[in-house]
């Protein structure tokens, strides 16, 4: 009986170790992704000040990926959820997600942050 208990404890310890390693890797990858640029808050605020708007839908995988590039700074983006405001999106001529409007420019699909910066005239600094 004692041998079974020791074996079970070993498997529990291995399972805990595996979960800890997975969590560590996920946290490391998340940190690396979110730290590609400096001061994303200021960049996102600049886009909003320049009247940039992102139109999207909660179910859109490309919208989710675009939002993830901003991380927590996405809260500063002027975002229109087209499932909540279909009339606004129709009036704006939105036919796909995500769609960015910056001044008189329309950008369809996921956009590199560098391209958004260039179109809006906002500064985007890369981390070294």
C-alpha positions in Angstrom: 0.0 0.0 0.0 2.8 2.4 0.9 4.4 1.8 -2.5 1.2 2.9 -4.3 1.1 6.0 -2.2 4.7 6.9 -3.1 4.0 6.2 -6.8 0.9 8.4 -6.7 2.8 11.2 -4.9 5.5 11.1 -7.6 2.9 11.4 -10.4 1.3 14.3 -8.6 4.7 16.0 -8.2 5.4 15.5 -11.9 2.0 16.9 -12.9 2.6 20.0 -10.8 6.0 20.5 -12.3 4.6 20.2 -15.9 1.9 22.7 -15.1 4.4 25.1 -13.6 6.6 24.8 -16.7 3.7 25.4 -19.0 2.6 28.5 -17.0 6.1 29.8 -17.0 6.5 29.5 -20.8 3.1 31.1 -21.4 4.0 34.0 -19.1 7.4 34.4 -20.8 5.9 34.4 -24.3 3.2 36.9 -23.2 5.8 39.2 -21.8 7.9 39.1 -24.9 4.9 39.8 -27.2 3.7 42.7 -25.1 7.1 44.3 -24.7 7.9 44.6 -28.4 7.1 48.4 -28.3 7.7 51.1 -25.7 4.8 53.1 -24.4 1.8 51.6 -26.3 -0.5 53.7 -24.1 0.8 56.9 -25.7 0.6 55.3 -29.2 -3.0 54.2 -28.7 -3.9 57.6 -27.3 -2.3 59.3 -30.3 -4.3 57.1 -32.7 -7.5 58.2 -30.9 -6.4 61.9 -30.9 -5.9 61.6 -34.7 -9.5 60.2 -35.0 -8.4 56.7 -36.0 -11.2 54.1 -35.5 -11.1 50.4 -35.6 -14.3 48.6 -36.6 -14.5 44.9 -35.6 -16.5 42.1 -34.2 -16.0 40.1 -31.0 -16.0 36.8 -32.9 -13.4 37.9 -35.5 -10.0 36.1 -35.0 -8.2 38.9 -36.9 -9.8 41.5 -34.6 -8.7 39.5 -31.6 -5.1 39.4 -32.9 -5.1 43.1 -33.7 -6.4 43.9 -30.2 -3.7 41.6 -28.7 -1.0 43.6 -30.4 -2.0 46.6 -28.3 -2.4 44.6 -25.1 -3.9 46.6 -22.2 -3.4 49.7 -24.3 -6.3 48.8 -26.5 -8.6 50.4 -24.0 -7.4 53.8 -25.5 -8.4 52.9 -29.1 -11.6 54.3 -30.6 -13.2 50.9 -31.3 -16.6 50.2 -32.8 -18.1 46.8 -32.1 -20.1 46.1 -35.2 -22.3 43.4 -33.6 -23.5 46.1 -31.1 -23.7 49.0 -33.6 -24.5 47.4 -37.0 -26.1 50.6 -38.3 -23.0 52.7 -37.6 -20.8 50.1 -39.4 -23.1 49.9 -42.4 -23.2 53.7 -42.6 -19.4 53.7 -42.5 -19.3 51.2 -45.4 -17.6 48.5 -43.3 -17.6 45.2 -45.2 -14.9 43.2 -43.3 -13.1 43.1 -40.0 -11.0 44.6 -38.8 -11.3 47.8 -40.7 -9.3 50.9 -39.7 -10.3 54.4 -40.6 -7.6 57.0 -40.3 -8.4 60.4 -41.7 -9.5 59.7 -45.3 -7.7 56.3 -45.4 -9.4 52.9 -45.0 -7.3 49.9 -44.1 -8.9 46.5 -44.2 -7.6 43.5 -42.3 -5.0 43.2 -39.6 -2.5 46.1 -39.8 1.1 46.2 -38.5 1.4 48.8 -35.8 4.1 50.5 -37.9 1.7 51.1 -40.7 -1.0 52.5 -38.4 1.7 54.8 -36.9 2.7 56.0 -40.4 -0.8 56.6 -41.6 -1.8 58.5 -38.4 1.5 60.3 -37.9 1.9 58.8 -34.4 5.2 57.8 -32.9 5.8 54.1 -32.2 9.1 53.2 -30.5 10.4 49.6 -30.6 12.1 48.2 -27.5 15.8 47.3 -28.1 
